[in-house]
Amino acid sequence: MSFWIIFKLIGSLALLMYGMKSMSESLQKMAGSQLRHVLQKMTTNRLTGMLTGTFVTAAVQSSTATTVMTVSFVNAGLLSLAQAISVVMGANIGTTLTAWIMSAGFSFNITDFVYPTFFIAIILCYTKKQKSLGDFLFGIAFMFLGLGTLRQTGIDMHLSENQAVLHFFSLFNPESFLTTLIFLLIGSIMTMGVQSSAAIMAITMILCSSGVLPIYQGIALVMGENIGTTVTSNIVALTANTPARRAALAHMFFNLFGVLWVLCLFHPFVDMVCGFVGYDETMTKSAPDFLANASKLSFVLAAFHTSFNVANTGILIWFIPQIEKLVCKIIKPKKTDEEEDFRLHFISSGFLETPELSVLEAQKETMNFARRIHRMFGFVMQLIEIKDGTQFVKLFSRIEKYENIADSMEIEIAKYLDNVSNAHLSPETKGKIRAMLREISEIESIGDSCYNLARTINHKHNGDEDFTEQQYRHIRHMFDLTNEALAQMNALIADPHTTDVNVTFNLENEINNFRDQLKNQNITDINNRYYDYQTGVYYMDIINECEKLGDYVVNVVEARTNTKERKE
């Protein structure tokens, strides 16, 4: 076998993988928000969840994309783990459409349709409104070009006449259960190595269609691909949070269970699938209809892939509550308080495949960032009421830790968004990234203000003088206004459509007016010697810092709602 043919094989596989990736990303750009809406709204029960996972995955040609969206909704509390499991089951069925597309590509010369598609795609790519559609057609064209080249490469390799290849496969007894296990393991390892079950499926179709690999070993490879994909996702999920790891484990359990029961009925199940397609597994090479029979092998593999996942879903969909209990029992939440450690909850999961989905995860992380900062301000409100020295030091140290966490979160989210922005994005997504970069900068500034408040309170605590009761009343009122502004900000980040932006602006005006009132009164009170000058400085530092914090809140709200920037 010449090096040219080997490179041609590798290159055609690369074309196939790139085409599928490009097609999936383009579809998500065109319908990303709608797909997320469908996933969120159409999973009311296990059956609708399964159907939703099937249709969404068939549409975007990526079970990983469906899984990413599903896990993100579980993390955000929009979907239960049980609903997520039903969607993942549906995704397993939807992804089998890929095998049918590939089997069609192996049955006739599909490259005849490729070049007109390239021509249409390049025209659309130069139109602003239809650019994503052009990218989608490019993805389809590259995928079909890869399939056609693979088909021709398989023919040029003359595998059925290659004695070394024939000798290797003759070492395995097709009827042996051990042979089935060996090829199942090979399929799993190859899928984990290549990181693409579609590529391994294409290689399997070449080997089976050329007649060198018996159908039973080919199907064992397909079963191994199902395991390999779940092992990869579980390895990635080791660094993710608890819901993500549970969803990945449920996916692995689903496929492992299917492989186990199919192994018990292996030959009868395969024979049944062959009967559906009309393939005669007993026909020898000397039979006159051998070539026509062999041409059906790619359809046999696709039919098995679909039958396997449909049958497995039909069995396990009734046991989703039990699967949920099992994965929850195996993967228990960490006993440590995750809020006390710097750890990104969403964008560190490693599941991300496409920029559009990456932006969704970054939005979830920004929401988490804002909630954490709001909690930090709650600690400041507690700090000013504490008189006990030990408790004061403990809470002040906690606030310091949160300030360091805020700095780290801003840097990590910004780096992540910067990496995402290097990809090919729609104008709408680019706008979202710009807005999020501003949001995280302003949220981090809120964290700085919280820390400045804590430091001022600490200086006052270590001094000899205390605030008067009237000063405490004013500080508490200012804290309440600021806390309400933060609550409004978090509500708006979570759902901009149901939150009134004017409430935030009204609160800012109220904070500004109250600050001006207290500033004038503070000068009068110092002159009247109600408290000394240093106490007045601490007092106004707290009031002014709250007013600055309110300005940062307004900046976050403006970034999220794309309203015109207000002048301070």
PDB file of C-alpha atoms in Angstrom, residues 16-210:
ATOM      1  CA  LEU A  16     -15.191  14.372   6.639  1.00  0.00           C
ATOM      2  CA  MET A  17     -14.594  15.459  10.248  1.00  0.00           C
ATOM      3  CA  TYR A  18     -14.102  19.116   9.294  1.00  0.00           C
ATOM      4  CA  GLY A  19     -17.249  19.097   7.147  1.00  0.00           C
ATOM      5  CA  MET A  20     -19.377  17.671   9.965  1.00  0.00           C
ATOM      6  CA  LYS A  21     -17.938  20.167  12.458  1.00  0.00           C
ATOM      7  CA  SER A  22     -18.485  23.122  10.112  1.00  0.00           C
ATOM      8  CA  MET A  23     -22.035  22.008   9.289  1.00  0.00           C
ATOM      9  CA  SER A  24     -22.913  21.588  12.973  1.00  0.00           C
ATOM     10  CA  GLU A  25     -21.468  24.981  13.972  1.00  0.00           C
ATOM     11  CA  SER A  26     -23.269  26.771  11.142  1.00  0.00           C
ATOM     12  CA  LEU A  27     -26.606  25.227  12.069  1.00  0.00           C
ATOM     13  CA  GLN A  28     -26.133  26.308  15.667  1.00  0.00           C
ATOM     14  CA  LYS A  29     -25.353  29.861  14.530  1.00  0.00           C
ATOM     15  CA  MET A  30     -28.547  29.952  12.472  1.00  0.00           C
ATOM     16  CA  ALA A  31     -30.771  28.403  15.123  1.00  0.00           C
ATOM     17  CA  GLY A  32     -28.801  28.349  18.379  1.00  0.00           C
ATOM     18  CA  SER A  33     -31.270  30.337  20.475  1.00  0.00           C
ATOM     19  CA  GLN A  34     -34.246  28.447  19.025  1.00  0.00           C
ATOM     20  CA  LEU A  35     -32.591  25.100  19.762  1.00  0.00           C
ATOM     21  CA  ARG A  36     -31.927  26.175  23.345  1.00  0.00           C
ATOM     22  CA  HIS A  37     -35.550  27.287  23.638  1.00  0.00           C
ATOM     23  CA  VAL A  38     -36.742  23.911  22.325  1.00  0.00           C
ATOM     24  CA  LEU A  39     -34.526  22.024  24.758  1.00  0.00           C
ATOM     25  CA  GLN A  40     -35.740  24.116  27.672  1.00  0.00           C
ATOM     26  CA  LYS A  41     -39.467  24.063  26.858  1.00  0.00           C
ATOM     27  CA  MET A  42     -39.999  20.659  25.227  1.00  0.00           C
ATOM     28  CA  THR A  43     -38.766  18.377  28.005  1.00  0.00           C
ATOM     29  CA  THR A  44     -41.837  18.230  30.203  1.00  0.00           C
ATOM     30  CA  ASN A  45     -41.712  14.421  30.445  1.00  0.00           C
ATOM     31  CA  ARG A  46     -39.392  11.584  29.509  1.00  0.00           C
ATOM     32  CA  LEU A  47     -40.996  10.935  26.096  1.00  0.00           C
ATOM     33  CA  THR A  48     -40.962  14.567  24.937  1.00  0.00           C
ATOM     34  CA  GLY A  49     -37.420  14.894  26.309  1.00  0.00           C
ATOM     35  CA  MET A  50     -36.297  11.881  24.279  1.00  0.00           C
ATOM     36  CA  LEU A  51     -37.983  13.151  21.102  1.00  0.00           C
ATOM     37  CA  THR A  52     -36.513  16.610  21.620  1.00  0.00           C
ATOM     38  CA  GLY A  53     -33.000  15.171  21.986  1.00  0.00           C
ATOM     39  CA  THR A  54     -33.531  13.085  18.847  1.00  0.00           C
ATOM     40  CA  PHE A  55     -34.711  15.914  16.603  1.00  0.00           C
ATOM     41  CA  VAL A  56     -32.240  18.522  17.887  1.00  0.00           C
ATOM     42  CA  THR A  57     -29.289  16.144  17.442  1.00  0.00           C
ATOM     43  CA  ALA A  58     -30.477  15.057  13.995  1.00  0.00           C
ATOM     44  CA  ALA A  59     -30.772  18.746  13.052  1.00  0.00           C
ATOM     45  CA  VAL A  60     -27.339  19.893  14.230  1.00  0.00           C
ATOM     46  CA  GLN A  61     -25.603  16.550  13.516  1.00  0.00           C
ATOM     47  CA  SER A  62     -23.820  16.663  16.849  1.00  0.00           C
ATOM     48  CA  SER A  63     -24.801  14.725  19.939  1.00  0.00           C
ATOM     49  CA  THR A  64     -22.037  16.604  21.786  1.00  0.00           C
ATOM     50  CA  ALA A  65     -23.744  19.925  21.031  1.00  0.00           C
ATOM     51  CA  THR A  66     -27.028  18.611  22.423  1.00  0.00           C
ATOM     52  CA  THR A  67     -25.273  17.232  25.497  1.00  0.00           C
ATOM     53  CA  VAL A  68     -23.503  20.571  26.128  1.00  0.00           C
ATOM     54  CA  MET A  69     -26.757  22.518  26.037  1.00  0.00           C
ATOM     55  CA  THR A  70     -28.479  19.922  28.208  1.00  0.00           C
ATOM     56  CA  VAL A  71     -25.748  19.911  30.861  1.00  0.00           C
ATOM     57  CA  SER A  72     -25.689  23.725  30.933  1.00  0.00           C
ATOM     58  CA  PHE A  73     -29.426  23.777  31.641  1.00  0.00           C
ATOM     59  CA  VAL A  74     -28.963  21.214  34.442  1.00  0.00           C
ATOM     60  CA  ASN A  75     -26.227  23.427  35.931  1.00  0.00           C
ATOM     61  CA  ALA A  76     -28.493  26.466  35.727  1.00  0.00           C
ATOM     62  CA  GLY A  77     -31.405  24.595  37.311  1.00  0.00           C
ATOM     63  CA  LEU A  78     -33.568  24.872  34.176  1.00  0.00           C
ATOM     64  CA  LEU A  79     -33.663  21.097  33.661  1.00  0.00           C
ATOM     65  CA  SER A  80     -33.687  18.273  36.182  1.00  0.00           C
ATOM     66  CA  LEU A  81     -31.170  15.445  35.865  1.00  0.00           C
ATOM     67  CA  ALA A  82     -34.017  13.087  34.887  1.00  0.00           C
ATOM     68  CA  GLN A  83     -35.036  15.387  32.024  1.00  0.00           C
ATOM     69  CA  ALA A  84     -31.396  15.629  30.929  1.00  0.00           C
ATOM     70  CA  ILE A  85     -31.078  11.837  30.833  1.00  0.00           C
ATOM     71  CA  SER A  86     -34.112  11.570  28.542  1.00  0.00           C
ATOM     72  CA  VAL A  87     -32.625  14.199  26.200  1.00  0.00           C
ATOM     73  CA  VAL A  88     -29.274  12.346  26.126  1.00  0.00           C
ATOM     74  CA  MET A  89     -31.125   9.132  25.236  1.00  0.00           C
ATOM     75  CA  GLY A  90     -32.762  10.969  22.352  1.00  0.00           C
ATOM     76  CA  ALA A  91     -29.384  12.370  21.299  1.00  0.00           C
ATOM     77  CA  ASN A  92     -28.100   8.812  20.926  1.00  0.00           C
ATOM     78  CA  ILE A  93     -30.907   8.103  18.454  1.00  0.00           C
ATOM     79  CA  GLY A  94     -30.481  11.414  16.598  1.00  0.00           C
ATOM     80  CA  THR A  95     -26.768  10.883  16.055  1.00  0.00           C
ATOM     81  CA  THR A  96     -27.447   7.655  14.108  1.00  0.00           C
ATOM     82  CA  LEU A  97     -28.566   9.821  11.164  1.00  0.00           C
ATOM     83  CA  THR A  98     -24.850  10.415  10.532  1.00  0.00           C
ATOM     84  CA  ALA A  99     -24.344   6.714   9.786  1.00  0.00           C
ATOM     85  CA  TRP A 100     -27.219   6.760   7.264  1.00  0.00           C
ATOM     86  CA  ILE A 101     -25.713   9.787   5.492  1.00  0.00           C
ATOM     87  CA  MET A 102     -22.354   8.016   5.342  1.00  0.00           C
ATOM     88  CA  SER A 103     -23.882   4.757   4.086  1.00  0.00           C
ATOM     89  CA  ALA A 104     -25.567   6.730   1.291  1.00  0.00           C
ATOM     90  CA  GLY A 105     -22.184   8.247   0.439  1.00  0.00           C
ATOM     91  CA  PHE A 106     -20.660   4.780   0.148  1.00  0.00           C
ATOM     92  CA  SER A 107     -23.425   3.426  -2.091  1.00  0.00           C
ATOM     93  CA  PHE A 108     -22.924   5.844  -5.042  1.00  0.00           C
ATOM     94  CA  ASN A 109     -20.524   8.540  -6.221  1.00  0.00           C
ATOM     95  CA  ILE A 110     -21.769  11.439  -4.139  1.00  0.00           C
ATOM     96  CA  THR A 111     -18.981  13.804  -5.233  1.00  0.00           C
ATOM     97  CA  ASP A 112     -20.983  14.650  -8.384  1.00  0.00           C
ATOM     98  CA  PHE A 113     -23.146  16.913  -6.200  1.00  0.00           C
ATOM     99  CA  VAL A 114     -20.259  18.493  -4.306  1.00  0.00           C
ATOM    100  CA  TYR A 115     -18.917  21.093  -6.724  1.00  0.00           C
ATOM    101  CA  PRO A 116     -22.254  22.829  -7.458  1.00  0.00           C
ATOM    102  CA  THR A 117     -22.732  23.017  -3.686  1.00  0.00           C
ATOM    103  CA  PHE A 118     -19.319  24.664  -3.288  1.00  0.00           C
ATOM    104  CA  PHE A 119     -20.261  27.215  -5.978  1.00  0.00           C
ATOM    105  CA  ILE A 120     -23.562  28.115  -4.258  1.00  0.00           C
ATOM    106  CA  ALA A 121     -21.866  28.228  -0.841  1.00  0.00           C
ATOM    107  CA  ILE A 122     -19.155  30.699  -1.900  1.00  0.00           C
ATOM    108  CA  ILE A 123     -21.797  33.065  -3.298  1.00  0.00           C
ATOM    109  CA  LEU A 124     -23.791  32.935  -0.056  1.00  0.00           C
ATOM    110  CA  CYS A 125     -20.659  33.459   2.050  1.00  0.00           C
ATOM    111  CA  TYR A 126     -20.180  36.887   0.473  1.00  0.00           C
ATOM    112  CA  THR A 127     -23.696  37.963   1.416  1.00  0.00           C
ATOM    113  CA  LYS A 128     -24.001  39.295   4.951  1.00  0.00           C
ATOM    114  CA  LYS A 129     -27.436  37.845   5.745  1.00  0.00           C
ATOM    115  CA  GLN A 130     -26.835  34.364   4.291  1.00  0.00           C
ATOM    116  CA  LYS A 131     -23.236  33.849   5.457  1.00  0.00           C
ATOM    117  CA  SER A 132     -24.172  31.143   7.982  1.00  0.00           C
ATOM    118  CA  LEU A 133     -26.155  29.288   5.306  1.00  0.00           C
ATOM    119  CA  GLY A 134     -23.112  29.442   3.046  1.00  0.00           C
ATOM    120  CA  ASP A 135     -20.941  28.002   5.830  1.00  0.00           C
ATOM    121  CA  PHE A 136     -23.529  25.249   6.310  1.00  0.00           C
ATOM    122  CA  LEU A 137     -23.417  24.324   2.599  1.00  0.00           C
ATOM    123  CA  PHE A 138     -19.611  24.380   2.714  1.00  0.00           C
ATOM    124  CA  GLY A 139     -19.769  21.920   5.617  1.00  0.00           C
ATOM    125  CA  ILE A 140     -22.102  19.604   3.688  1.00  0.00           C
ATOM    126  CA  ALA A 141     -19.891  19.828   0.584  1.00  0.00           C
ATOM    127  CA  PHE A 142     -16.710  19.056   2.540  1.00  0.00           C
ATOM    128  CA  MET A 143     -18.441  16.156   4.295  1.00  0.00           C
ATOM    129  CA  PHE A 144     -19.658  14.640   1.029  1.00  0.00           C
ATOM    130  CA  LEU A 145     -16.293  15.267  -0.646  1.00  0.00           C
ATOM    131  CA  GLY A 146     -14.622  13.421   2.222  1.00  0.00           C
ATOM    132  CA  LEU A 147     -17.110  10.554   1.912  1.00  0.00           C
ATOM    133  CA  GLY A 148     -16.652  10.313  -1.844  1.00  0.00           C
ATOM    134  CA  THR A 149     -12.881  10.385  -1.535  1.00  0.00           C
ATOM    135  CA  LEU A 150     -13.037   7.738   1.188  1.00  0.00           C
ATOM    136  CA  ARG A 151     -15.182   5.529  -1.039  1.00  0.00           C
ATOM    137  CA  GLN A 152     -12.791   5.846  -3.968  1.00  0.00           C
ATOM    138  CA  THR A 153      -9.758   5.360  -1.722  1.00  0.00           C
ATOM    139  CA  GLY A 154     -11.310   2.145  -0.391  1.00  0.00           C
ATOM    140  CA  ILE A 155     -11.693   0.925  -3.980  1.00  0.00           C
ATOM    141  CA  ASP A 156      -8.120   1.938  -4.918  1.00  0.00           C
ATOM    142  CA  MET A 157      -6.687   0.124  -1.895  1.00  0.00           C
ATOM    143  CA  HIS A 158      -7.884  -3.260  -3.269  1.00  0.00           C
ATOM    144  CA  LEU A 159      -8.157  -4.555   0.269  1.00  0.00           C
ATOM    145  CA  SER A 160      -9.888  -7.746  -0.870  1.00  0.00           C
ATOM    146  CA  GLU A 161      -6.679  -8.647  -2.749  1.00  0.00           C
ATOM    147  CA  ASN A 162      -4.233  -7.568  -0.036  1.00  0.00           C
ATOM    148  CA  GLN A 163      -2.894 -10.779   1.472  1.00  0.00           C
ATOM    149  CA  ALA A 164      -1.468  -9.111   4.596  1.00  0.00           C
ATOM    150  CA  VAL A 165      -4.828  -7.573   5.472  1.00  0.00           C
ATOM    151  CA  LEU A 166      -6.707 -10.767   4.653  1.00  0.00           C
ATOM    152  CA  HIS A 167      -4.290 -12.802   6.764  1.00  0.00           C
ATOM    153  CA  PHE A 168      -4.705 -10.452   9.748  1.00  0.00           C
ATOM    154  CA  PHE A 169      -8.495 -10.732   9.789  1.00  0.00           C
ATOM    155  CA  SER A 170      -8.355 -14.491   9.131  1.00  0.00           C
ATOM    156  CA  LEU A 171      -6.613 -14.888  12.507  1.00  0.00           C
ATOM    157  CA  PHE A 172      -9.950 -14.135  14.197  1.00  0.00           C
ATOM    158  CA  ASN A 173     -12.790 -16.636  14.270  1.00  0.00           C
ATOM    159  CA  PRO A 174     -15.976 -14.761  13.247  1.00  0.00           C
ATOM    160  CA  GLU A 175     -18.100 -17.087  15.366  1.00  0.00           C
ATOM    161  CA  SER A 176     -16.014 -16.637  18.532  1.00  0.00           C
ATOM    162  CA  PHE A 177     -17.340 -14.515  21.381  1.00  0.00           C
ATOM    163  CA  LEU A 178     -13.740 -13.574  22.230  1.00  0.00           C
ATOM    164  CA  THR A 179     -13.323 -12.105  18.730  1.00  0.00           C
ATOM    165  CA  THR A 180     -16.395  -9.940  19.283  1.00  0.00           C
ATOM    166  CA  LEU A 181     -14.946  -8.649  22.569  1.00  0.00           C
ATOM    167  CA  ILE A 182     -11.556  -7.929  20.954  1.00  0.00           C
ATOM    168  CA  PHE A 183     -13.093  -5.866  18.146  1.00  0.00           C
ATOM    169  CA  LEU A 184     -15.370  -4.107  20.625  1.00  0.00           C
ATOM    170  CA  LEU A 185     -12.260  -3.078  22.583  1.00  0.00           C
ATOM    171  CA  ILE A 186     -10.480  -2.016  19.369  1.00  0.00           C
ATOM    172  CA  GLY A 187     -13.460   0.172  18.406  1.00  0.00           C
ATOM    173  CA  SER A 188     -13.478   1.815  21.846  1.00  0.00           C
ATOM    174  CA  ILE A 189      -9.736   2.539  21.833  1.00  0.00           C
ATOM    175  CA  MET A 190      -9.758   3.884  18.252  1.00  0.00           C
ATOM    176  CA  THR A 191     -12.691   6.203  19.022  1.00  0.00           C
ATOM    177  CA  MET A 192     -10.981   7.539  22.146  1.00  0.00           C
ATOM    178  CA  GLY A 193      -7.795   8.118  20.150  1.00  0.00           C
ATOM    179  CA  VAL A 194      -9.367   9.784  17.101  1.00  0.00           C
ATOM    180  CA  GLN A 195     -12.031  11.623  19.164  1.00  0.00           C
ATOM    181  CA  SER A 196     -14.568  11.012  16.396  1.00  0.00           C
ATOM    182  CA  SER A 197     -16.968   8.087  16.174  1.00  0.00           C
ATOM    183  CA  ALA A 198     -17.899   9.238  12.641  1.00  0.00           C
ATOM    184  CA  ALA A 199     -14.310   8.695  11.448  1.00  0.00           C
ATOM    185  CA  ILE A 200     -14.207   5.174  12.894  1.00  0.00           C
ATOM    186  CA  MET A 201     -17.623   4.443  11.383  1.00  0.00           C
ATOM    187  CA  ALA A 202     -16.252   5.485   7.972  1.00  0.00           C
ATOM    188  CA  ILE A 203     -13.227   3.178   8.345  1.00  0.00           C
ATOM    189  CA  THR A 204     -15.517   0.332   9.410  1.00  0.00           C
ATOM    190  CA  MET A 205     -17.691   0.855   6.316  1.00  0.00           C
ATOM    191  CA  ILE A 206     -14.600   0.763   4.057  1.00  0.00           C
ATOM    192  CA  LEU A 207     -13.379  -2.490   5.602  1.00  0.00           C
ATOM    193  CA  CYS A 208     -16.805  -4.168   5.472  1.00  0.00           C
ATOM    194  CA  SER A 209     -17.699  -2.951   1.963  1.00  0.00           C
ATOM    195  CA  SER A 210     -14.370  -4.218   0.591  1.00  0.00           C
TER     196      SER A 210
END
